[in-house]
CSV table of C-alpha atoms in Angstrom, one decimal:
chain,number,residue,atom,x,y,z
A,1,MET,CA,-15.7,-23.8,-225.3
A,2,LYS,CA,-17.2,-25.8,-228.6
A,3,GLY,CA,-16.0,-25.4,-231.7
A,4,ILE,CA,-18.0,-25.4,-235.3
A,5,VAL,CA,-16.1,-25.7,-238.4
A,6,LEU,CA,-18.0,-24.3,-241.3
A,7,ALA,CA,-17.9,-26.4,-244.4
A,8,GLY,CA,-20.9,-26.1,-246.4
A,9,GLY,CA,-20.5,-23.7,-249.9
A,10,SER,CA,-20.6,-24.9,-253.7
A,11,GLY,CA,-17.3,-23.8,-254.4
A,12,THR,CA,-17.8,-22.5,-256.9
A,13,ARG,CA,-14.2,-20.5,-257.4
A,14,LEU,CA,-13.2,-23.6,-258.1
A,15,ASN,CA,-15.3,-25.8,-260.9
A,16,PRO,CA,-14.6,-27.5,-262.7
A,17,ILE,CA,-12.5,-30.4,-259.5
A,18,THR,CA,-16.2,-29.3,-256.8
A,19,VAL,CA,-19.0,-30.3,-259.7
A,20,GLY,CA,-18.7,-34.3,-257.8
A,21,VAL,CA,-17.1,-33.4,-254.6
A,22,SER,CA,-17.0,-30.0,-251.5
A,23,LYS,CA,-14.2,-28.3,-251.6
A,24,GLN,CA,-12.8,-29.3,-248.3
A,25,LEU,CA,-12.0,-32.4,-248.8
A,26,LEU,CA,-9.1,-31.7,-251.8
A,27,PRO,CA,-6.2,-31.9,-251.5
A,28,VAL,CA,-3.9,-30.1,-249.6
A,29,TYR,CA,-1.2,-31.3,-250.0
A,30,ASP,CA,-1.0,-34.2,-249.1
A,31,LYS,CA,-4.1,-34.4,-246.0
A,32,PRO,CA,-7.6,-33.0,-247.5
A,33,MET,CA,-8.5,-29.1,-247.2
A,34,ILE,CA,-10.9,-29.7,-243.6
A,35,TYR,CA,-7.0,-30.9,-241.3
A,36,TYR,CA,-6.5,-27.6,-241.6
A,37,PRO,CA,-9.1,-25.4,-239.3
A,38,MET,CA,-10.0,-29.1,-237.4
A,39,SER,CA,-6.0,-29.4,-235.9
A,40,VAL,CA,-6.9,-25.1,-234.9
A,41,LEU,CA,-9.7,-26.2,-233.0
A,42,MET,CA,-8.6,-28.6,-231.6
A,43,LEU,CA,-4.5,-26.4,-230.9
A,44,ALA,CA,-7.4,-24.5,-229.3
A,45,GLY,CA,-7.7,-27.2,-226.4
A,46,ILE,CA,-11.7,-27.9,-227.9
A,47,GLN,CA,-12.7,-31.1,-228.3
A,48,ASP,CA,-16.3,-30.8,-229.0
A,49,ILE,CA,-17.3,-30.1,-233.1
A,50,LEU,CA,-19.4,-29.8,-235.1
A,51,ILE,CA,-19.1,-29.5,-239.1
A,52,ILE,CA,-21.8,-27.9,-241.0
A,53,SER,CA,-21.9,-29.0,-244.2
A,54,THR,CA,-24.6,-29.4,-246.9
A,55,PRO,CA,-26.5,-32.5,-247.1
A,56,ARG,CA,-24.6,-33.5,-249.6
A,57,ASP,CA,-21.2,-33.3,-249.0
A,58,LEU,CA,-22.1,-34.5,-244.9
A,59,PRO,CA,-21.4,-38.1,-245.7
A,60,GLY,CA,-18.2,-37.6,-247.6
A,61,PHE,CA,-16.4,-36.2,-243.5
A,62,ARG,CA,-18.7,-38.7,-242.3
A,63,ARG,CA,-16.6,-41.1,-243.6
A,64,LEU,CA,-13.9,-39.0,-243.0
A,65,PHE,CA,-13.8,-39.1,-238.9
A,66,GLY,CA,-17.1,-41.0,-237.8
A,67,ASP,CA,-17.5,-40.0,-234.9
A,68,GLY,CA,-14.2,-38.3,-233.9
A,69,SER,CA,-13.0,-40.7,-230.7
A,70,SER,CA,-10.4,-42.3,-232.6
A,71,LEU,CA,-8.6,-39.0,-232.2
A,72,GLY,CA,-10.2,-38.3,-228.9
A,73,LEU,CA,-13.1,-35.7,-229.8
A,74,SER,CA,-16.4,-36.0,-230.3
A,75,ILE,CA,-17.7,-34.6,-233.7
A,76,SER,CA,-21.0,-34.5,-235.3
A,77,TYR,CA,-22.8,-33.1,-238.0
A,78,ALA,CA,-25.5,-30.4,-239.0
A,79,GLU,CA,-26.9,-29.8,-242.8
A,80,GLN,CA,-27.3,-26.2,-244.8
A,81,ALA,CA,-29.2,-26.8,-247.3
A,82,SER,CA,-28.2,-23.4,-249.2
A,83,PRO,CA,-25.5,-21.1,-248.4
A,84,ARG,CA,-27.5,-18.3,-246.3
A,85,GLY,CA,-24.8,-16.8,-244.7
A,86,ILE,CA,-22.0,-16.9,-242.4
A,87,ALA,CA,-23.2,-16.4,-239.2
A,88,GLU,CA,-25.7,-18.9,-240.2
A,89,ALA,CA,-23.4,-21.5,-238.7
A,90,PHE,CA,-24.7,-20.2,-234.8
A,91,LEU,CA,-28.2,-21.2,-236.3
A,92,ILE,CA,-28.1,-24.0,-237.6
A,93,GLY,CA,-25.6,-25.0,-234.2
A,94,GLY,CA,-27.7,-23.4,-231.0
A,95,ASP,CA,-28.0,-26.7,-229.4
A,96,HIS,CA,-24.3,-27.9,-230.1
A,97,VAL,CA,-23.7,-24.6,-228.7
A,98,GLY,CA,-25.5,-25.1,-225.3
A,99,THR,CA,-24.1,-22.2,-222.9
A,100,ASP,CA,-20.8,-22.6,-223.8
A,101,SER,CA,-18.5,-20.1,-225.6
A,102,VAL,CA,-17.2,-21.3,-229.2
A,103,ALA,CA,-14.9,-21.6,-231.9
A,104,LEU,CA,-15.9,-20.7,-235.2
A,105,VAL,CA,-13.6,-21.0,-238.5
A,106,LEU,CA,-13.8,-21.3,-242.0
A,107,GLY,CA,-13.4,-24.8,-243.6
A,108,ASP,CA,-11.4,-23.4,-246.5
A,109,ASN,CA,-8.4,-21.2,-244.1
A,110,ILE,CA,-5.4,-22.6,-243.2
A,111,PHE,CA,-3.4,-20.4,-240.5
A,112,HIS,CA,-0.2,-21.5,-239.6
A,113,GLY,CA,2.6,-19.8,-237.6
A,114,PRO,CA,5.0,-20.0,-234.7
A,115,GLY,CA,3.5,-19.6,-230.5
A,116,PHE,CA,0.0,-20.8,-232.3
A,117,ALA,CA,-1.3,-23.8,-230.0
A,118,ARG,CA,-0.2,-20.8,-227.0
A,119,LEU,CA,-2.5,-18.1,-228.4
A,120,LEU,CA,-5.7,-19.5,-229.3
A,121,GLN,CA,-5.7,-21.1,-225.2
A,122,ARG,CA,-4.1,-17.8,-224.0
A,123,ASN,CA,-7.4,-16.2,-225.7
A,124,ALA,CA,-10.0,-18.3,-225.0
A,125,ARG,CA,-10.0,-19.0,-221.9
A,126,ALA,CA,-9.8,-14.9,-221.0
A,127,LEU,CA,-13.1,-15.0,-224.0
A,128,HIS,CA,-15.6,-11.6,-223.3
A,129,GLY,CA,-16.8,-11.2,-225.5
A,130,CYS,CA,-15.7,-11.9,-228.9
A,131,VAL,CA,-12.3,-12.1,-230.5
A,132,LEU,CA,-11.1,-11.9,-233.9
A,133,PHE,CA,-7.9,-12.5,-235.1
A,134,GLY,CA,-6.4,-9.6,-238.5
A,135,TYR,CA,-3.5,-10.6,-240.6
A,136,GLU,CA,-1.5,-7.7,-242.0
A,137,VAL,CA,-2.2,-7.4,-246.0
A,138,THR,CA,-1.7,-5.6,-249.1
A,139,ASP,CA,-4.4,-5.2,-250.5
A,140,PRO,CA,-7.5,-4.5,-248.0
A,141,HIS,CA,-9.8,-3.6,-249.9
A,142,ARG,CA,-10.6,-7.2,-251.5
A,143,TYR,CA,-11.2,-7.6,-247.0
A,144,GLY,CA,-12.7,-7.2,-244.2
A,145,ILE,CA,-10.8,-4.2,-242.6
A,146,GLY,CA,-10.4,-4.1,-238.6
A,147,GLU,CA,-9.3,-1.0,-237.2
A,148,VAL,CA,-7.0,-1.3,-233.3
A,149,ASP,CA,-6.6,1.0,-230.5
A,150,GLU,CA,-3.5,1.1,-228.6
A,151,LEU,CA,-5.2,-1.5,-226.5
A,152,GLY,CA,-6.6,-3.8,-229.3
A,153,ARG,CA,-10.7,-3.5,-229.1
A,154,LEU,CA,-12.2,-3.1,-232.0
A,155,ILE,CA,-12.9,0.4,-233.0
A,156,SER,CA,-14.2,0.1,-236.5
A,157,LEU,CA,-15.1,-2.6,-239.4
A,158,GLU,CA,-15.6,-2.1,-242.6
A,159,GLU,CA,-16.1,-5.0,-245.7
A,160,LYS,CA,-14.2,-4.0,-248.5
A,161,PRO,CA,-13.7,-0.3,-247.8
A,162,LYS,CA,-12.0,2.0,-250.3
A,163,ARG,CA,-9.9,3.9,-248.3
A,164,PRO,CA,-9.1,0.8,-245.5
A,165,ARG,CA,-8.7,2.6,-242.1
A,166,SER,CA,-6.1,-0.1,-241.6
A,167,ASN,CA,-4.4,-2.8,-243.7
A,168,ARG,CA,-5.5,-5.6,-241.3
A,169,ALA,CA,-8.1,-8.6,-242.9
A,170,VAL,CA,-10.1,-9.8,-240.3
A,171,THR,CA,-8.7,-13.9,-241.0
A,172,GLY,CA,-12.4,-17.0,-240.8
A,173,LEU,CA,-11.4,-17.5,-236.7
A,174,TYR,CA,-13.2,-16.2,-234.7
A,175,PHE,CA,-14.4,-16.8,-230.6
A,176,TYR,CA,-17.5,-15.6,-229.1
A,177,ASP,CA,-19.3,-15.4,-226.0
A,178,ASN,CA,-23.3,-17.1,-225.8
A,179,ASP,CA,-24.2,-14.5,-226.2
A,180,VAL,CA,-23.7,-15.1,-230.1
A,181,LEU,CA,-26.2,-17.9,-230.4
A,182,ASP,CA,-28.8,-14.5,-230.2
A,183,ILE,CA,-27.2,-12.0,-232.0
A,184,ALA,CA,-27.3,-14.1,-234.8
A,185,ARG,CA,-31.3,-14.8,-233.9
A,186,ASP,CA,-31.7,-11.1,-234.3
A,187,ILE,CA,-29.8,-10.0,-237.3
A,188,ARG,CA,-31.1,-9.5,-240.2
A,189,PRO,CA,-30.2,-10.7,-243.8
A,190,SER,CA,-28.0,-7.9,-246.2
A,191,PRO,CA,-29.4,-7.2,-249.2
A,192,ARG,CA,-27.0,-10.0,-251.0
A,193,GLY,CA,-29.5,-12.5,-249.0
A,194,GLU,CA,-27.3,-13.8,-246.4
A,195,LEU,CA,-26.6,-13.7,-242.3
A,196,GLU,CA,-23.3,-11.9,-242.7
A,197,ILE,CA,-20.5,-12.8,-240.2
A,198,THR,CA,-20.1,-8.5,-240.1
A,199,ASP,CA,-23.7,-7.8,-238.8
A,200,VAL,CA,-22.2,-10.1,-235.9
A,201,ASN,CA,-19.6,-8.7,-235.0
A,202,ARG,CA,-20.2,-5.0,-235.3
A,203,VAL,CA,-22.9,-5.4,-232.4
A,204,TYR,CA,-19.6,-6.6,-230.2
A,205,LEU,CA,-18.3,-4.2,-231.2
A,206,GLU,CA,-21.2,-2.0,-231.0
A,207,ARG,CA,-20.7,-3.4,-226.9
A,208,GLY,CA,-17.1,-2.2,-226.8
A,209,ALA,CA,-16.7,-5.6,-226.3
A,210,ALA,CA,-14.6,-6.8,-229.6
A,211,ARG,CA,-10.6,-8.1,-229.7
A,212,MET,CA,-8.4,-8.4,-232.3
A,213,VAL,CA,-5.7,-10.4,-231.6
A,214,ASP,CA,-3.1,-9.3,-234.5
A,215,LEU,CA,-2.1,-12.3,-235.6
A,216,GLY,CA,2.0,-10.5,-236.7
A,217,ARG,CA,4.9,-11.3,-239.0
A,218,GLY,CA,5.9,-14.6,-240.1
A,219,PHE,CA,2.6,-16.1,-239.5
A,220,ALA,CA,0.3,-17.3,-242.1
A,221,TRP,CA,-2.7,-17.1,-243.7
A,222,LEU,CA,-4.0,-19.0,-246.5
A,223,ASP,CA,-7.5,-18.6,-248.3
A,224,THR,CA,-7.9,-21.8,-250.5
A,225,GLY,CA,-10.9,-20.9,-252.3
A,226,THR,CA,-9.6,-20.4,-256.1
A,227,HIS,CA,-7.3,-23.0,-258.3
A,228,ASP,CA,-4.2,-20.3,-257.7
A,229,ALA,CA,-5.1,-19.7,-254.4
A,230,LEU,CA,-5.4,-24.6,-253.8
A,231,LEU,CA,-2.1,-25.3,-255.1
A,232,THR,CA,0.0,-21.8,-253.8
A,233,ALA,CA,-1.4,-23.2,-250.2
A,234,GLY,CA,-0.1,-26.8,-251.5
A,235,GLN,CA,3.1,-25.0,-252.5
A,236,TYR,CA,3.5,-23.6,-249.5
A,237,ILE,CA,3.1,-26.5,-247.2
A,238,GLN,CA,5.5,-28.7,-249.2
A,239,THR,CA,7.8,-26.3,-248.7
A,240,LEU,CA,7.9,-26.7,-245.0
A,241,GLU,CA,7.3,-30.0,-244.6
A,242,HIS,CA,9.7,-30.8,-247.1
A,243,ARG,CA,12.3,-28.6,-244.5
A,244,GLN,CA,12.0,-28.9,-241.7
A,245,GLY,CA,10.9,-32.1,-241.4
A,246,VAL,CA,7.2,-31.5,-240.2
A,247,ARG,CA,4.0,-32.6,-240.6
A,248,ILE,CA,1.4,-29.1,-240.5
A,249,ALA,CA,-1.5,-30.0,-239.0
A,250,CYS,CA,-1.0,-33.8,-238.7
A,251,LEU,CA,-4.3,-34.0,-236.5
A,252,GLU,CA,-3.3,-37.5,-234.9
A,253,GLU,CA,0.2,-35.4,-233.9
A,254,VAL,CA,-1.7,-32.7,-232.5
A,255,ALA,CA,-4.1,-35.3,-230.6
A,256,LEU,CA,-1.3,-36.6,-229.3
A,257,ARG,CA,0.3,-33.8,-228.2
A,258,MET,CA,-3.0,-31.8,-226.6
A,259,GLY,CA,-3.7,-35.3,-224.5
A,260,TYR,CA,-6.7,-36.1,-226.6
A,261,ILE,CA,-5.3,-39.5,-227.3
A,262,ASP,CA,-1.9,-41.6,-225.9
A,263,ARG,CA,0.8,-43.3,-227.7
A,264,GLU,CA,-0.7,-46.4,-228.1
A,265,ALA,CA,-3.8,-45.0,-229.8
A,266,CYS,CA,-2.0,-42.5,-232.4
A,267,TRP,CA,0.5,-45.8,-233.9
A,268,GLU,CA,-3.0,-47.8,-234.4
A,269,LEU,CA,-4.6,-44.8,-236.1
A,270,GLY,CA,-0.7,-45.0,-237.9
A,271,GLN,CA,-1.0,-48.4,-238.9
A,272,GLY,CA,-4.2,-47.6,-240.6
A,273,ILE,CA,-3.0,-45.1,-243.1
A,274,GLY,CA,-0.2,-47.2,-244.0
A,275,ASN,CA,3.2,-47.2,-245.1
A,276,THR,CA,2.6,-44.0,-246.8
A,277,ARG,CA,4.8,-41.2,-246.1
A,278,TYR,CA,2.6,-39.3,-243.4
A,279,GLY,CA,1.7,-43.0,-242.0
A,280,GLN,CA,5.6,-43.3,-241.2
A,281,TYR,CA,5.3,-39.3,-239.8
A,282,VAL,CA,2.2,-41.2,-237.8
A,283,ARG,CA,3.7,-43.7,-236.4
A,284,GLN,CA,7.1,-41.7,-235.5
A,285,MET,CA,5.3,-39.4,-233.5
A,286,ALA,CA,3.5,-41.8,-231.6
A,287,ALA,CA,7.0,-44.6,-231.1
A,288,PRO,CA,8.8,-44.5,-228.3
A,289,ARG,CA,12.2,-42.6,-229.0
A,290,ALA,CA,14.5,-45.5,-228.7
A,291,LEU,CA,11.9,-47.3,-231.2
A,292,LEU,CA,12.6,-44.9,-233.9
A,293,ARG,CA,14.8,-46.4,-236.1
A,294,ALA,CA,12.7,-49.1,-236.3
A,295,ILE,CA,9.8,-47.7,-237.8
A,296,ASP,CA,10.3,-48.0,-241.9
């Protein structure tokens, strides 16, 4: 499975702070926003990742990640000159996907919850058609809403429904088989001029090849598209990290635990970060237990 992070858009809802920088490079507490969706793909077992962004913002992502080799990844980049819809990611990233299946994650979505890595890997292995990830919300009229049967098969999709059939919002994480490339090429722009991901999902729905996985209680799905949402996400991450003593979406730790890099490489990454709490944490993850007390 290949991975795509869609990190484009103008971020106008976050103006003026996004006038000079990509929204996905803004900090969510102690790390850039894009670390969170990147960690999702890595936890799913994906090492070949395409980052799609604007021509203005791509240099910032290249400075941040390079070719990805330090994390045991292969990261490439592609331009989305202007926002033309989520589904355009499959037109831009067709060569990257090739003949593989693909996971698409939006660059401003944060996911966190127990057993997430196992959930992702299980659904990636058993993929037939598409898998959407649903999250229970109290205001379903604001979201794309999916309705499922008792087996988790998707039976309806509605965009911001006035009378929702369920309260399961479709989150910004999608798994597709290789058919998505042809499906995306065949859909037409919506009245707002965009290639809608909902239109792609409806094709799978009509084929009887769409499932929705419920992220369940105790899980957090956060969108960081507004000033208040960005602040809330940062406070959520800060609270968990301080209370639990872990770092959420620490890419160096994820790479180590997934076997993408070894302890020595992880230690070097921690050294390169410097004597910040984040750098100290990375070095602690890399060190043999006997050395933990010797780390600053």
